[in-house]
Coordinates of C-alpha atoms (C1' of nucleotides) in Angstrom, one line a residue:
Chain Y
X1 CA -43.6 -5.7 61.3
X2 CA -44.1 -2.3 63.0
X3 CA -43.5 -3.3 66.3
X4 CA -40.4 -1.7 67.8
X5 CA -38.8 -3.6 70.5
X6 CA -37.8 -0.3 72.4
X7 CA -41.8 0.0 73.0
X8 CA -42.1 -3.3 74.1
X9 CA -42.6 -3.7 77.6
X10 CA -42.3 -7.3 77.7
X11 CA -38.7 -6.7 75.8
X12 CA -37.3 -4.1 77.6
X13 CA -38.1 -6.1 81.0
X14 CA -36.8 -9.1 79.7
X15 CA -33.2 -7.7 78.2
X16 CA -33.1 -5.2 81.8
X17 CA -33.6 -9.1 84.1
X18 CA -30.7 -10.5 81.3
X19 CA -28.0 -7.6 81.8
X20 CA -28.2 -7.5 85.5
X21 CA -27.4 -11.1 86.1
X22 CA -24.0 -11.1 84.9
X23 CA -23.8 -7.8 86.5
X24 CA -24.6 -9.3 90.0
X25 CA -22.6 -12.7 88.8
X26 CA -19.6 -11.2 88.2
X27 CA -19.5 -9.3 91.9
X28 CA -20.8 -13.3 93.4
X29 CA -18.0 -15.2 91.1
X30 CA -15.1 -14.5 93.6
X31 CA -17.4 -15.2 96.6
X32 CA -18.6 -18.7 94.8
X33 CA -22.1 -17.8 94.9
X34 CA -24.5 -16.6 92.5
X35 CA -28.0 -14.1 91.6
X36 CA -30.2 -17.3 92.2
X37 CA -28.8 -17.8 95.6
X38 CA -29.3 -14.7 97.2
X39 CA -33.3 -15.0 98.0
X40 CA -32.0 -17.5 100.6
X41 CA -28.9 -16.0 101.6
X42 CA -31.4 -12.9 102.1
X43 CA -33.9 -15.5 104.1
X44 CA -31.4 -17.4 106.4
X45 CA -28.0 -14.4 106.7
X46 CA -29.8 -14.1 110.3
X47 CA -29.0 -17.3 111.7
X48 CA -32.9 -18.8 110.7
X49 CA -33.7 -22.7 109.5
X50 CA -36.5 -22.4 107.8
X51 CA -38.2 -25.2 105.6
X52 CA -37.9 -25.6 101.3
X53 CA -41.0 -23.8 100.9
X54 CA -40.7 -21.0 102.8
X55 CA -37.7 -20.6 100.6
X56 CA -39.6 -20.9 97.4
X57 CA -42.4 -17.9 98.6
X58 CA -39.3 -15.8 99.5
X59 CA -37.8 -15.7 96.3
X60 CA -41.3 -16.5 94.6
X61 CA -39.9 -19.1 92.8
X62 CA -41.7 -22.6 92.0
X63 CA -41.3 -25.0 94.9
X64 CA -38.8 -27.8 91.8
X65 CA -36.7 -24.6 91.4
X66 CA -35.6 -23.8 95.0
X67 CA -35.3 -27.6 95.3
X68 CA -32.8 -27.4 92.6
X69 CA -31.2 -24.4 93.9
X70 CA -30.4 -25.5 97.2
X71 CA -29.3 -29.1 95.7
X72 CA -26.4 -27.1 94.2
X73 CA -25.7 -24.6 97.2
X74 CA -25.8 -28.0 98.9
X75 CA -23.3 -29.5 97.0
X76 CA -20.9 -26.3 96.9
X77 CA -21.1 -26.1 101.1
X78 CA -23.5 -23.3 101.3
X79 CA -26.4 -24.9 102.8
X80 CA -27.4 -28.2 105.1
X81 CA -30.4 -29.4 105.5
X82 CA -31.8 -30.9 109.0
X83 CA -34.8 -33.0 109.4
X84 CA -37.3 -31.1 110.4
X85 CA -38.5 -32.6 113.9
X86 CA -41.9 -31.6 113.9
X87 CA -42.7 -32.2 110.3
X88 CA -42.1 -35.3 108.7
X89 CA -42.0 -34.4 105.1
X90 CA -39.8 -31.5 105.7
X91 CA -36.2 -30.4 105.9
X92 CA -35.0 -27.1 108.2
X93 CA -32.5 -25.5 105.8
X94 CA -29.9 -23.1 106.7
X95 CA -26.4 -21.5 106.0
X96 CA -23.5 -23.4 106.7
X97 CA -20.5 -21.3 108.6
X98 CA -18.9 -20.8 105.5
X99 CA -21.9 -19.2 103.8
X100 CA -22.4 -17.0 107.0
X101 CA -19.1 -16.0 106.9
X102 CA -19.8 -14.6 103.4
X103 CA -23.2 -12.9 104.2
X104 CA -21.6 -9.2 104.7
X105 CA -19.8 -9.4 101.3
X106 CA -22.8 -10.7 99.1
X107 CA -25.4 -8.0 100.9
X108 CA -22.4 -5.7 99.7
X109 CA -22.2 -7.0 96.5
X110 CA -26.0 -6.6 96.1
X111 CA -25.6 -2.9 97.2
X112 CA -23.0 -1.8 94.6
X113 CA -24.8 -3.6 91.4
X114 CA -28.2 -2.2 92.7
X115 CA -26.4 1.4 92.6
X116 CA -24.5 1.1 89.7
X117 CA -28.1 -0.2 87.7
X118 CA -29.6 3.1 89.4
X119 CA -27.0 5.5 89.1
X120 CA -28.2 7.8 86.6
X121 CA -31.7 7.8 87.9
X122 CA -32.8 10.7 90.7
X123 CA -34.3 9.4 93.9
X124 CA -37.6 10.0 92.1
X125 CA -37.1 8.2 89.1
X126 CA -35.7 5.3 91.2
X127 CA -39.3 5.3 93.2
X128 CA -41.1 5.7 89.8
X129 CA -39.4 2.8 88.9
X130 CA -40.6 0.4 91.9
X131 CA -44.0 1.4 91.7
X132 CA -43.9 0.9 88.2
X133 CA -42.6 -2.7 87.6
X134 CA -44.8 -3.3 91.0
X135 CA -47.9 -2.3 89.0
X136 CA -46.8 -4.4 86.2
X137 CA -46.1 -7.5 88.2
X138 CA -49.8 -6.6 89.8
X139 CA -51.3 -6.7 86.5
X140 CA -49.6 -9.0 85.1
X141 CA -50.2 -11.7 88.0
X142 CA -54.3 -10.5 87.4
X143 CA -54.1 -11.7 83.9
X144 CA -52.7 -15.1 84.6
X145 CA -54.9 -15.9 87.5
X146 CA -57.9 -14.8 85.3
X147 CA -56.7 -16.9 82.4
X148 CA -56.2 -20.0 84.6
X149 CA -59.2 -19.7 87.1
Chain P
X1 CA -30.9 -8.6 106.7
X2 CA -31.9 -5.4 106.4
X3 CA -32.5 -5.6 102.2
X4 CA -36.1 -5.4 101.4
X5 CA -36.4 -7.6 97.8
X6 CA -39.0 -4.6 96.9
X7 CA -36.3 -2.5 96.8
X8 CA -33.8 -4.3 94.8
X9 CA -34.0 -3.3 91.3
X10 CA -32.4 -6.5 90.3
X11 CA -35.3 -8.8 92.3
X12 CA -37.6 -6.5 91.1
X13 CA -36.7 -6.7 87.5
X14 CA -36.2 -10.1 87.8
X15 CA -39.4 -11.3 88.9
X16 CA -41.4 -8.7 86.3
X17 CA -39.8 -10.8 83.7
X18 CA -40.4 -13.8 85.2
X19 CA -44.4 -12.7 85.5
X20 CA -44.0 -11.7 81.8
X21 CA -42.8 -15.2 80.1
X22 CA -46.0 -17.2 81.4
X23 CA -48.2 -14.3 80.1
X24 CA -47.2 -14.1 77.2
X25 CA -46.3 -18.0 76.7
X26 CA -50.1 -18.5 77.4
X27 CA -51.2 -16.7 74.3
X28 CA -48.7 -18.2 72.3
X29 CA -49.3 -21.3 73.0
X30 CA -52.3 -22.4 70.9
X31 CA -50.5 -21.1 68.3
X32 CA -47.0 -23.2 68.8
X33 CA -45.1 -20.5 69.5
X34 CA -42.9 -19.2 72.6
X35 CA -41.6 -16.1 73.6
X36 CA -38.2 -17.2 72.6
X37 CA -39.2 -17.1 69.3
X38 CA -41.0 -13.9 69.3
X39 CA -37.4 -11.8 68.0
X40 CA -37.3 -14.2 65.3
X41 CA -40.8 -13.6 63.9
X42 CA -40.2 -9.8 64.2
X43 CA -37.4 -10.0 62.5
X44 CA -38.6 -12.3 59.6
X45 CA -42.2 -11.5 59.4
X46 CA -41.5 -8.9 56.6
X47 CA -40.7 -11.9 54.7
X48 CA -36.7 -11.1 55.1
X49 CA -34.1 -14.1 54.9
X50 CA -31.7 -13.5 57.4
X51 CA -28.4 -15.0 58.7
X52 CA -28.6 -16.1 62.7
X53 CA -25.8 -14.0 63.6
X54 CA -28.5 -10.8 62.7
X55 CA -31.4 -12.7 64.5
X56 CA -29.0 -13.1 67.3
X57 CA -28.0 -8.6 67.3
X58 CA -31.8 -8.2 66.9
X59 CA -32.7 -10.5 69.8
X60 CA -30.2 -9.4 71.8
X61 CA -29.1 -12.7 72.9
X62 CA -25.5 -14.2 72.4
X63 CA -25.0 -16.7 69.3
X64 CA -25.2 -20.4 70.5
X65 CA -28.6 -19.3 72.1
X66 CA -29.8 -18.0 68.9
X67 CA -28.9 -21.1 67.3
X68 CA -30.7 -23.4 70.1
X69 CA -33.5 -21.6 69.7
X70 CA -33.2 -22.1 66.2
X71 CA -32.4 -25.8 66.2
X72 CA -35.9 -25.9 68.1
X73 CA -37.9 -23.5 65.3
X74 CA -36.3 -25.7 62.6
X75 CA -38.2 -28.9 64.3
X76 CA -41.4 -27.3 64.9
X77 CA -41.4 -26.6 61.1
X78 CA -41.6 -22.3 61.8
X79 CA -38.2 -21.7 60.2
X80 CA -35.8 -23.0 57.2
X81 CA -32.2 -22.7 56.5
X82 CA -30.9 -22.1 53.2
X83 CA -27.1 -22.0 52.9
X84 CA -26.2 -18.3 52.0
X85 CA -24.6 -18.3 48.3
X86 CA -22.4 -15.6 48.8
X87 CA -20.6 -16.9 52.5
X88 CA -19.8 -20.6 52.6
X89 CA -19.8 -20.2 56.3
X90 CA -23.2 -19.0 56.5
X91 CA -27.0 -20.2 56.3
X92 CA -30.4 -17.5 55.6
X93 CA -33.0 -18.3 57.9
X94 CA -36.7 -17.7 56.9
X95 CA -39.8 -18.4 58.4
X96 CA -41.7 -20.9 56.7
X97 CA -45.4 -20.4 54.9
X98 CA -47.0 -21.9 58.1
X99 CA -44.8 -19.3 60.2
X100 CA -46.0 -16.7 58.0
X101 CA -49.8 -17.5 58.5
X102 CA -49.3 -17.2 62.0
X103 CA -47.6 -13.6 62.1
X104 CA -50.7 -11.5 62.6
X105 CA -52.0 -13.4 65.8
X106 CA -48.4 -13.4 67.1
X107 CA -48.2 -9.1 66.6
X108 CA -51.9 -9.0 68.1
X109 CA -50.8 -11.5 70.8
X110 CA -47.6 -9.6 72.2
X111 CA -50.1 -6.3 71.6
X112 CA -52.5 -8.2 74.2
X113 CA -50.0 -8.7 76.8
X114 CA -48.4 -5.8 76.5
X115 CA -51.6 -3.9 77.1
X116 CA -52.5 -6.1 80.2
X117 CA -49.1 -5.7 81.5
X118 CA -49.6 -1.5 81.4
X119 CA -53.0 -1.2 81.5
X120 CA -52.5 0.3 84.8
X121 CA -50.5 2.8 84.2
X122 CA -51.3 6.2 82.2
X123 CA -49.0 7.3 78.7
X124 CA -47.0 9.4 80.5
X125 CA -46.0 6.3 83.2
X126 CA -45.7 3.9 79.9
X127 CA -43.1 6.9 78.4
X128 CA -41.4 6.7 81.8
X129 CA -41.2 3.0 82.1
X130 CA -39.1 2.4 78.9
X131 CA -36.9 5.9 79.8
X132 CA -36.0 4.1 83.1
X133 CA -35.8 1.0 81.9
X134 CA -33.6 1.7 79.1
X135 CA -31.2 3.9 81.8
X136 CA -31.1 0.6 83.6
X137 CA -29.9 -1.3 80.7
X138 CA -26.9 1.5 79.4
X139 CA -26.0 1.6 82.8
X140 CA -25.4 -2.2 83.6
X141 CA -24.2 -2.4 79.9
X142 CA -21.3 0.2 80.4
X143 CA -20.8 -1.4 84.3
X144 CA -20.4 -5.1 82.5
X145 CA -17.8 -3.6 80.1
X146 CA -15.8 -1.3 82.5
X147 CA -14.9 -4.7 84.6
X148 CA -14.4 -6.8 81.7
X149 CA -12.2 -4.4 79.5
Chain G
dT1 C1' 0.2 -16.8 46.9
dT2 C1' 0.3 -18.4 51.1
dA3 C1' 0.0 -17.8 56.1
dA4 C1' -2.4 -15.5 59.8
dA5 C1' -6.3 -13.5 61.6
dG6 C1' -11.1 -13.0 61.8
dT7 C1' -16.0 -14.5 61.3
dA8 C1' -20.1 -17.7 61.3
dC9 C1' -21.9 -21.4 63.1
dA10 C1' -22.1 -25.8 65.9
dT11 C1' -21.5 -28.3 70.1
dA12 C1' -20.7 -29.3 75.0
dG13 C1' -21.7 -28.4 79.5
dC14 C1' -24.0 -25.8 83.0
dA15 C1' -27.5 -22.7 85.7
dT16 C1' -32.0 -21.3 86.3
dG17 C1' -36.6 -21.3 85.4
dC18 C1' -41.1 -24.0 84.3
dT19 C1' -44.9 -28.0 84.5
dA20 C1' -46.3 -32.6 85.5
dT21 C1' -46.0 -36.3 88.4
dA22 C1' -44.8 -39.5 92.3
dG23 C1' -43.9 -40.6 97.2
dT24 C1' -44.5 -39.9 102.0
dA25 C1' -46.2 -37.6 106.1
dA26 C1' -49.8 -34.9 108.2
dA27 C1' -54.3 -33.3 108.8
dT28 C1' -59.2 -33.9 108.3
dA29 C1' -63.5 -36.1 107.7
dT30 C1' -66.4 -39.9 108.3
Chain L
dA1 C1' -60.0 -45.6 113.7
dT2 C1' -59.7 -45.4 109.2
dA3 C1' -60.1 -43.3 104.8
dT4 C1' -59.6 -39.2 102.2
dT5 C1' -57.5 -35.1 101.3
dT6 C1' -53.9 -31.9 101.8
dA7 C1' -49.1 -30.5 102.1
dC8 C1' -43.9 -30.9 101.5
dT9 C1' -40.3 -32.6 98.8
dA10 C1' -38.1 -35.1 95.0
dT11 C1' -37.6 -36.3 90.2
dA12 C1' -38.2 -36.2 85.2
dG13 C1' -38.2 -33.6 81.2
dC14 C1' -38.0 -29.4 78.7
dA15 C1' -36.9 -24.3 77.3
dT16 C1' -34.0 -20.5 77.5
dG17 C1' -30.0 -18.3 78.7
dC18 C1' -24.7 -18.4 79.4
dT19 C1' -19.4 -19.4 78.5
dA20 C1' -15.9 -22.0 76.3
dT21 C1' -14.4 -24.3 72.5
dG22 C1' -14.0 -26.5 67.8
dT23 C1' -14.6 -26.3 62.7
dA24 C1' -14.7 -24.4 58.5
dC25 C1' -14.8 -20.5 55.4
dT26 C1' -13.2 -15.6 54.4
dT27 C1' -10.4 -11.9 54.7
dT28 C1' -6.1 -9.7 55.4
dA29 C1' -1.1 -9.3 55.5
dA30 C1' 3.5 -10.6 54.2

DNA sequence: TTAAAGTACATAGCATGCTATAGTAAATAT
DNA sequence: ATATTTACTATAGCATGCTATGTACTTTAA
């Protein structure tokens, strides 16, 4: 097999997703939170409710994923969810107090692991970066809706 | 919240990974293959026998996953186990004959995707890509170990 | 040579992601 | 007004990743 896993995009992206989680897990760990929930700590930290699939758009997720998500933030007091009363079907979701309370520390959290992944990159190659894996996910998004539709 | 997910490397890198596994599952699939596997078949496609701890360094994935994924190759018939003669403790894994008809399409397959997923970007972005990519990963690799050790 | 340490693999238990499907409420069309 | 369609959530079942732990074989040290 000549194919070198170094020069293959779909390998490097893959191992670069699986080395930052326990990065960003191990800053979480003390706060008892962890990399999937920070989409909606990111979505409600303001003081919002906002429904499941607003949620799921956020942290582009599949709407069975943020359901399980929030059934464990749920259980481990990070979340409630209200009825919401104009809608039925749907649930207004937000942060409990004690979540709140820990909104400063995980946006911190976020900020160290994001600079120590970036740290021996120049402003410019961090930018390169961004628009890079932003063309990627472009393409790659393309390529599944043309291979479905 | 004042963190834009489009510039988190971590959400960023993230989702780009999460955009790659559907891609490439999508051309794998007709063949019975997924993307889990795709380490294995590099690393055995030569026609190699090789014990799952070497799998496991190759695919950069810790043991018991190697061995789930494994367990699962074993049932769909694309691997065997042979226990290694000279370690009592130890089995050789090969791909099986239908495995090794299948090798070409899976090397044209994650050529395919791989092209889609840069075909927007010129060589010289490609060359970039890995080079950041791969900072990303020492840099989060050496972080990991400085608060562990 | 025998005890201790190390190594290879298996298993348990969990988190996070997916698709497919079902149930209920809302919105739309007839 | 009712019937159809659409939308929001829940649930089931699976794949892939992890850590922690157990078991059995090898290797090393005493």
């Amino acid at each position: 097999m000549s194919l070198d896993r170094h020069r293959s995009a779909g390998y490097m992206i893959n191992w670069a997703a699986r080395v930052f989680t326990p990065a960003i897990d191990l800053r979480l760990k003390p706060l008892g939170i962890s990399s999937a929930h920070l989409p909606v700590f990111f979505a409600l930290g303001g003081g919002d409710a906002l429904p499941q699939k607003v949620l799921a758009v956020a942290a582009a997720v599949e709407q069975p994923t943020m359901a399980a998500t929030l059934n464990r933030m749920e259980r481990d007091g990070l979340i409630k969810r209200v009825p919401d009363p104009s809608d039925g079907r749907s649930s207004l979701v937000s942060l409990t107090k004690t979540a709140r309370a820990k909104v400063a520390a995980v946006s911190e959290a976020t900020r160290e692991v994001n600079e120590a992944a970036l740290s021996g990159l120049t402003d410019d190659e961090r930018g390169a970066l961004f628009a890079l894996l932003e063309k990627v996910i472009v393409a790659l998004s393309q390529d599944a809706t043309a291979r479905k539709g």
